[in-house]
Coordinates of C-alpha atoms in Angstrom, one line a residue:
Chain A
M1453 CA -36.3 120.7 105.6
E1454 CA -38.7 120.9 102.6
D1455 CA -41.9 122.9 102.8
T1456 CA -44.7 121.1 104.6
E1457 CA -47.4 123.5 103.4
T1458 CA -50.8 121.9 103.7
M1459 CA -54.1 122.2 101.7
F1460 CA -56.3 119.6 103.4
D1461 CA -57.7 119.7 107.0
T1462 CA -55.7 117.0 108.7
E1463 CA -55.6 118.6 112.1
G1464 CA -55.6 115.9 114.8
V1465 CA -55.5 113.0 112.3
T1466 CA -53.0 110.3 113.2
K1467 CA -52.4 107.3 111.0
N1468 CA -50.1 104.3 110.8
F1469 CA -47.7 104.5 107.8
M1470 CA -45.6 101.6 106.7
F1471 CA -42.6 102.2 104.5
L1472 CA -41.9 98.8 103.0
N1473 CA -38.4 98.7 101.6
R1474 CA -37.8 95.7 99.3
K1475 CA -35.2 97.0 96.9
A1476 CA -31.4 96.8 97.1
P1477 CA -29.5 100.1 97.3
Y1478 CA -27.4 101.7 94.5
G1479 CA -28.7 99.5 91.6
T1480 CA -31.8 101.7 91.6
I1481 CA -32.7 105.0 93.3
Y1482 CA -35.7 103.7 95.2
A1483 CA -33.9 103.1 98.5
Q1484 CA -32.5 106.6 98.5
E1485 CA -35.6 108.5 97.6
V1486 CA -37.9 106.5 100.0
L1487 CA -35.6 107.7 102.8
E1488 CA -36.5 111.3 102.0
L1489 CA -40.1 110.3 102.3
V1490 CA -39.6 108.6 105.7
L1491 CA -37.8 111.7 107.1
I1492 CA -40.4 114.2 105.8
S1493 CA -43.1 112.1 107.5
A1494 CA -41.5 112.9 110.9
A1495 CA -42.6 116.5 110.4
F1496 CA -46.2 115.3 110.5
E1497 CA -45.6 113.2 113.7
Q1498 CA -47.2 110.1 112.4
N1499 CA -46.6 106.5 113.4
A1500 CA -44.2 104.8 111.1
A1501 CA -43.1 101.2 110.5
I1502 CA -39.9 101.3 108.5
V1503 CA -39.6 97.7 107.2
F1504 CA -36.7 96.1 105.4
M1505 CA -37.7 93.0 103.5
D1506 CA -36.4 91.0 100.5
D1507 CA -33.4 92.8 99.0
G1508 CA -34.3 95.8 101.0
V1509 CA -32.3 94.3 103.9
Y1510 CA -29.2 95.1 101.9
Q1511 CA -29.9 98.8 102.4
I1512 CA -28.8 98.7 106.0
V1513 CA -25.8 96.3 105.9
K1514 CA -22.5 97.8 107.1
G1515 CA -19.6 98.8 105.0
H1516 CA -21.2 100.5 102.0
D1517 CA -18.6 102.4 100.0
P1518 CA -20.1 103.6 96.7
S1519 CA -17.5 106.3 96.3
V1520 CA -15.4 104.1 94.1
S1521 CA -18.3 104.1 91.6
G1522 CA -18.7 107.8 92.0
M1523 CA -22.0 107.4 93.8
K1524 CA -23.2 109.2 97.0
N1525 CA -23.1 107.1 100.2
F1526 CA -26.5 107.5 101.8
S1527 CA -25.9 104.9 104.5
P1528 CA -25.5 107.7 107.2
T1529 CA -29.1 108.7 106.5
Y1530 CA -30.3 105.5 108.1
K1531 CA -28.7 106.7 111.3
V1532 CA -30.8 109.8 111.1
V1533 CA -33.9 107.6 110.8
E1534 CA -32.7 105.7 113.9
M1535 CA -32.2 109.0 115.7
E1536 CA -35.7 110.2 114.9
K1537 CA -37.1 106.9 116.3
E1538 CA -35.1 107.3 119.5
D1539 CA -36.1 111.0 119.8
A1540 CA -39.7 110.0 119.5
E1541 CA -39.3 107.4 122.3
E1542 CA -37.5 109.8 124.6
D1543 CA -39.5 113.0 124.1
E1544 CA -42.8 112.8 126.0
D1545 CA -44.3 115.6 123.9
I1546 CA -44.0 113.5 120.7
D1547 CA -46.8 110.9 120.4
M1548 CA -45.6 109.2 117.2
V1549 CA -44.2 105.7 117.4
W1550 CA -41.6 104.6 115.0
K1551 CA -40.5 101.0 114.5
I1552 CA -37.5 99.8 112.4
I1553 CA -38.1 96.3 111.4
V1554 CA -36.3 93.6 109.4
E1555 CA -38.2 90.5 108.2
K1556 CA -36.5 87.4 109.6
E1557 CA -37.0 85.2 106.6
S1558 CA -35.5 87.8 104.2
M1559 CA -32.5 88.3 106.6
E1560 CA -31.8 84.6 107.0
A1561 CA -32.2 83.9 103.3
R1562 CA -29.4 86.3 102.7
G1563 CA -27.1 84.8 105.3
L1564 CA -27.3 87.9 107.4
S1565 CA -27.8 88.6 111.1
T1566 CA -28.5 91.8 113.1
D1567 CA -24.8 92.2 113.7
D1568 CA -24.5 93.0 110.0
F1569 CA -26.7 96.1 110.2
I1570 CA -25.7 99.7 110.8
I1571 CA -28.8 100.4 112.9
N1572 CA -30.6 98.6 115.6
V1573 CA -33.6 96.8 114.3
E1574 CA -36.5 94.7 115.5
V1575 CA -36.6 91.3 113.8
L1576 CA -40.1 90.0 113.0
G1577 CA -41.1 86.7 111.4
S1578 CA -43.4 86.9 108.4
Q1579 CA -46.4 86.0 110.5
E1580 CA -45.7 88.9 113.0
L1581 CA -45.0 91.2 110.0
S1582 CA -48.4 90.1 108.6
A1583 CA -50.1 91.2 111.9
L1584 CA -48.3 94.5 111.8
M1585 CA -49.4 95.1 108.2
A1586 CA -53.0 94.5 109.1
E1587 CA -52.7 97.6 111.4
Q1588 CA -51.6 100.0 108.7
D1589 CA -53.6 102.8 107.2
V1590 CA -51.1 103.7 104.4
V1591 CA -48.4 101.5 102.9
F1592 CA -45.7 103.0 100.7
G1593 CA -44.0 100.0 99.0
G1594 CA -40.8 100.0 97.1
Chain B
M1425 CA -64.4 107.6 98.8
K1426 CA -61.5 110.1 98.8
L1427 CA -58.4 108.8 97.1
G1428 CA -54.7 109.7 97.1
I1429 CA -52.6 108.3 94.3
M1430 CA -48.8 108.0 94.1
V1431 CA -47.1 107.5 90.7
N1432 CA -43.5 106.4 90.8
E1433 CA -42.6 105.9 87.1
G1434 CA -42.5 108.1 84.0
P1435 CA -44.9 107.8 81.1
F1436 CA -42.8 105.5 78.8
T1437 CA -40.6 102.9 80.4
H1438 CA -43.2 101.3 82.7
Q1439 CA -46.9 100.8 82.6
A1440 CA -47.4 102.4 86.1
S1441 CA -48.5 105.8 84.9
D1442 CA -51.0 104.2 82.4
T1443 CA -52.5 102.0 85.1
A1444 CA -52.7 104.9 87.6
Y1445 CA -54.4 107.1 84.9
Q1446 CA -57.0 104.4 84.1
F1447 CA -57.6 103.8 87.8
A1448 CA -58.0 107.5 88.5
K1449 CA -60.4 108.0 85.5
A1450 CA -62.5 105.0 86.6
A1451 CA -62.7 106.2 90.2
I1452 CA -63.8 109.7 89.0
E1453 CA -66.4 108.2 86.7
K1454 CA -67.8 106.2 89.7
G1455 CA -68.2 109.4 91.6
H1456 CA -65.2 109.1 93.9
Q1457 CA -62.9 112.0 94.6
V1458 CA -59.2 111.8 93.5
M1459 CA -57.8 114.4 96.0
R1460 CA -54.3 114.4 94.7
V1461 CA -51.9 112.5 92.4
F1462 CA -48.4 112.8 93.7
F1463 CA -45.5 112.1 91.2
Y1464 CA -42.3 110.8 92.8
Y1465 CA -39.1 109.2 91.5
D1466 CA -39.1 109.1 87.7
G1467 CA -42.8 109.8 87.9
V1468 CA -42.0 113.5 87.8
N1469 CA -41.4 112.9 84.0
N1470 CA -45.1 112.7 83.6
A1471 CA -45.1 116.5 83.9
N1472 CA -42.6 117.3 81.1
K1473 CA -44.4 119.3 78.5
L1474 CA -41.5 118.9 76.1
S1475 CA -42.2 115.2 75.6
E1476 CA -43.6 114.3 72.2
P1477 CA -44.9 110.8 71.8
Q1478 CA -45.6 109.6 68.3
S1479 CA -48.9 110.9 67.0
D1480 CA -50.6 107.4 66.9
D1481 CA -49.7 106.7 70.6
R1482 CA -51.3 107.9 73.8
N1483 CA -50.0 111.1 75.4
L1484 CA -50.1 110.6 79.2
V1485 CA -48.7 114.1 79.9
K1486 CA -51.7 115.6 78.2
L1487 CA -54.2 113.0 79.5
W1488 CA -53.1 113.8 83.1
G1489 CA -53.4 117.5 82.4
E1490 CA -56.9 117.0 81.0
L1491 CA -58.0 115.0 84.0
A1492 CA -56.8 117.8 86.2
K1493 CA -58.6 120.5 84.2
E1494 CA -61.9 118.6 83.9
H1495 CA -62.1 117.2 87.4
G1496 CA -60.0 119.5 89.5
V1497 CA -57.5 116.8 90.4
D1498 CA -54.4 118.2 92.1
L1499 CA -51.3 117.0 90.2
V1500 CA -48.2 117.5 92.3
V1501 CA -44.7 116.7 91.3
C1502 CA -42.1 116.3 94.0
V1503 CA -39.7 119.3 94.1
A1504 CA -36.6 117.3 95.1
A1505 CA -37.2 114.5 92.6
S1506 CA -38.0 117.1 89.9
L1507 CA -34.8 119.1 90.4
R1508 CA -32.7 116.0 90.0
R1509 CA -34.4 115.2 86.7
G1510 CA -34.6 118.7 85.3
I1511 CA -38.3 119.2 85.6
K1512 CA -38.8 122.9 86.4
D1513 CA -41.6 125.4 86.1
D1514 CA -40.7 126.5 82.6
I1515 CA -41.2 123.0 81.2
L1516 CA -44.1 122.0 83.5
A1517 CA -47.1 120.7 81.6
D1518 CA -50.5 122.3 82.2
G1519 CA -52.3 121.0 85.2
F1520 CA -49.2 120.1 87.3
R1521 CA -47.6 122.0 90.1
I1522 CA -44.3 121.4 91.9
S1523 CA -44.3 121.1 95.7
G1524 CA -42.8 119.3 98.6
L1525 CA -42.8 115.7 99.6
G1526 CA -45.0 116.7 102.6
Q1527 CA -47.9 116.9 100.1
L1528 CA -47.8 113.1 99.8
I1529 CA -47.9 112.5 103.5
E1530 CA -50.7 115.0 103.7
V1531 CA -52.9 113.3 101.2
G1532 CA -52.2 110.0 102.9
L1533 CA -53.7 111.6 106.0
A1534 CA -56.6 113.2 104.3
A1535 CA -57.7 110.4 101.9
D1536 CA -59.6 107.3 102.7
R1537 CA -57.2 105.2 100.6
T1538 CA -53.8 105.9 99.2
I1539 CA -52.5 103.7 96.4
T1540 CA -49.1 103.5 94.8
F1541 CA -48.4 102.7 91.1
G1542 CA -44.8 102.0 90.3
D1543 CA -42.2 99.4 89.3
Chain C
M1227 CA -56.1 94.7 102.8
L1228 CA -55.8 94.7 99.1
H1229 CA -52.5 93.6 97.6
T1230 CA -51.6 94.5 94.0
I1231 CA -48.9 92.5 92.2
N1232 CA -47.5 93.9 89.0
K1233 CA -44.5 91.6 88.4
S1234 CA -44.3 88.3 86.6
P1235 CA -43.5 85.6 89.2
F1236 CA -40.9 84.3 86.7
D1237 CA -39.0 87.7 87.0
R1238 CA -39.4 88.8 90.6
N1239 CA -40.3 87.5 94.0
S1240 CA -43.3 89.8 94.6
L1241 CA -45.8 87.0 94.6
A1242 CA -43.8 84.9 97.1
S1243 CA -43.3 87.8 99.4
C1244 CA -46.9 88.8 99.3
L1245 CA -48.1 85.2 100.0
R1246 CA -45.6 85.0 102.9
T1247 CA -46.9 88.1 104.7
A1248 CA -50.4 89.0 103.5
P1249 CA -52.9 88.9 106.4
D1250 CA -55.7 86.4 105.8
G1251 CA -59.1 87.6 104.6
G1252 CA -57.9 90.2 102.1
A1253 CA -57.6 90.3 98.4
I1254 CA -54.9 90.0 95.8
L1255 CA -55.2 91.7 92.5
F1256 CA -52.8 90.9 89.7
I1257 CA -52.1 93.7 87.3
E1258 CA -49.6 94.6 84.5
D1259 CA -47.0 91.8 84.2
G1260 CA -48.4 90.2 87.4
V1261 CA -51.2 88.7 85.4
Y1262 CA -48.9 86.0 84.1
A1263 CA -49.3 84.3 87.5
T1264 CA -53.0 83.7 87.0
A1265 CA -52.7 81.2 84.1
K1266 CA -53.2 77.5 84.7
G1267 CA -50.4 75.0 84.4
T1268 CA -47.4 77.2 85.3
T1269 CA -44.8 76.5 88.0
F1270 CA -46.6 79.1 90.1
S1271 CA -50.2 77.9 89.7
G1272 CA -50.0 75.8 92.9
D1273 CA -48.9 78.9 94.9
V1274 CA -51.9 80.9 93.6
E1275 CA -54.3 78.0 94.2
G1276 CA -52.9 77.9 97.8
A1277 CA -53.5 81.7 98.1
L1278 CA -57.2 81.2 97.1
K1279 CA -57.8 79.4 100.5
N1280 CA -57.0 82.6 102.5
Q1281 CA -57.5 85.4 100.0
K1282 CA -59.9 86.5 97.3
V1283 CA -57.9 86.6 94.0
F1284 CA -58.6 89.0 91.1
V1285 CA -56.9 89.8 87.9
L1286 CA -57.2 93.0 85.8
G1287 CA -59.0 92.1 82.5
P1288 CA -57.5 94.8 80.4
D1289 CA -54.0 93.6 81.3
L1290 CA -54.9 90.0 80.4
A1291 CA -56.3 91.2 77.1
A1292 CA -53.2 93.2 76.3
R1293 CA -51.0 90.1 76.8
G1294 CA -53.3 87.7 74.9
I1295 CA -54.2 85.6 77.9
A1296 CA -57.7 84.2 77.4
E1297 CA -60.0 84.0 80.4
D1298 CA -60.5 80.3 80.0
K1299 CA -56.8 79.8 80.7
L1300 CA -57.2 81.2 84.2
I1301 CA -56.9 79.2 87.4
D1302 CA -60.3 78.3 88.8
G1303 CA -61.5 80.7 91.4
I1304 CA -59.9 83.9 90.1
S1305 CA -62.3 86.7 89.2
V1306 CA -61.7 89.1 86.3
V1307 CA -62.3 92.8 87.0
D1308 CA -62.0 96.0 84.9
Y1309 CA -60.6 99.4 86.2
S1310 CA -64.0 100.1 87.7
G1311 CA -63.8 96.8 89.6
F1312 CA -60.3 97.7 90.7
V1313 CA -61.7 100.9 92.3
D1314 CA -64.4 98.8 94.0
L1315 CA -61.7 96.4 95.5
V1316 CA -59.8 99.4 96.9
E1317 CA -63.0 100.6 98.6
E1318 CA -64.0 97.2 99.9
F1319 CA -60.7 95.9 101.2
G1320 CA -59.1 98.9 102.9
T1321 CA -55.4 99.6 103.0
V1322 CA -53.7 99.0 99.7
Q1323 CA -50.2 97.4 99.5
S1324 CA -48.5 97.5 96.1
W1325 CA -45.8 94.9 95.8
L1326 CA -43.6 96.8 93.4

C-alpha cells in the first residue's frame, strides 16, 4: 500500500467518486493506472462508482493473455476491485458503497453480454447512468 | 472556490498540461485557491527539470514551478507513475514534490471542485 | 454538471458518449480539438444543436483562435468563453466530467 499521508483536514468528509473507464486495455496505460487509483481510494473509505463505458468495457472481458506480447496481465486486479466491493458490503464497520457498472449501450454495441466479463457487474442503461452521474462529487474520467 | 487539478499528460505530446496551466492561472487571478495539482500517468513528465524546450517556445516545467512559487500551489507527482518513467528526486524541477496517489483522493475530498486535464 | 470535451468528433466518440449520458440542465464546454464540433455545417452540427435543447453549450475561445475557427462560423446558441469564463463554469455547474 502506498502512503496515504494527508495535508488537508478531510476528517469526516465522505464523497461520491466516479471512475469512468472508457479506454481499452493494453493499447494505452490508462486502464492499468486508473486501477491503482481505484484501489488507493479504498483506504479513504469513500463511495465509488467504477464504470465501464465505450471501449472501457474491453478492460473486463475474459481471456486476456498479453504475455505473448511481453506485457503484464493486470486482469486479476479487477478481481481485487470486486473483492473490495464485496468486503465493503459485508463489513458493517465499513460505510463506503462501491458499485461496479457497465453501460448497457456500450456493452451491446460491442456484441458483449455479462457472461463475457471476469467480474460481476451491474448493467445500467445510459439514462440510469446519467442519473448516477448527477449524484457524483468527483469524476475521474479516462 | 477551492480547486483540485489532475494533469494526465506530459508537456509536449498533448495540450492537456497547457490547458491545465492556463486554467489554474486564470483561477488564481480570479481569487480562487488551487489547493493542489496532481500529476499522474505521463503527466509526471511535467516535473522533469532536464527537459529543454526550444528557446522560442513555452516551458511548462518552469511555468508550473513559478506558479507554485508565487502562489503556493502544491505540485505533486505520483510516486508510482514517476518511478516507471524515471522521474526521481534528483531530476525533479523546482516546485514539485513526489508523493502517493492518496494525495489525489485527498484533494478530491478537500476541494470544492476537482477537474481533470488529459487525453 | 460541467462536461468538457477535448476530442474532435471526427476522431473519437467523446461527443456521442457525453450526449448519451449527460444529465439535463448542465453545461458542455468544448476545448482543445473538441472545438471542431462547434462549427456550422459539419456532420455533427445536428448533434450539437440537439444538445442545446438540454444543455448550455460553450467553447473555449483561445482554442478556436489557435485553430483558425472564426466565431461567425459557430452554431447559433454556443457561447464563447476565455479561461476566466472556464473557471466560472466550473464554479457554476458543479461536478466536472472530462470526456478524455
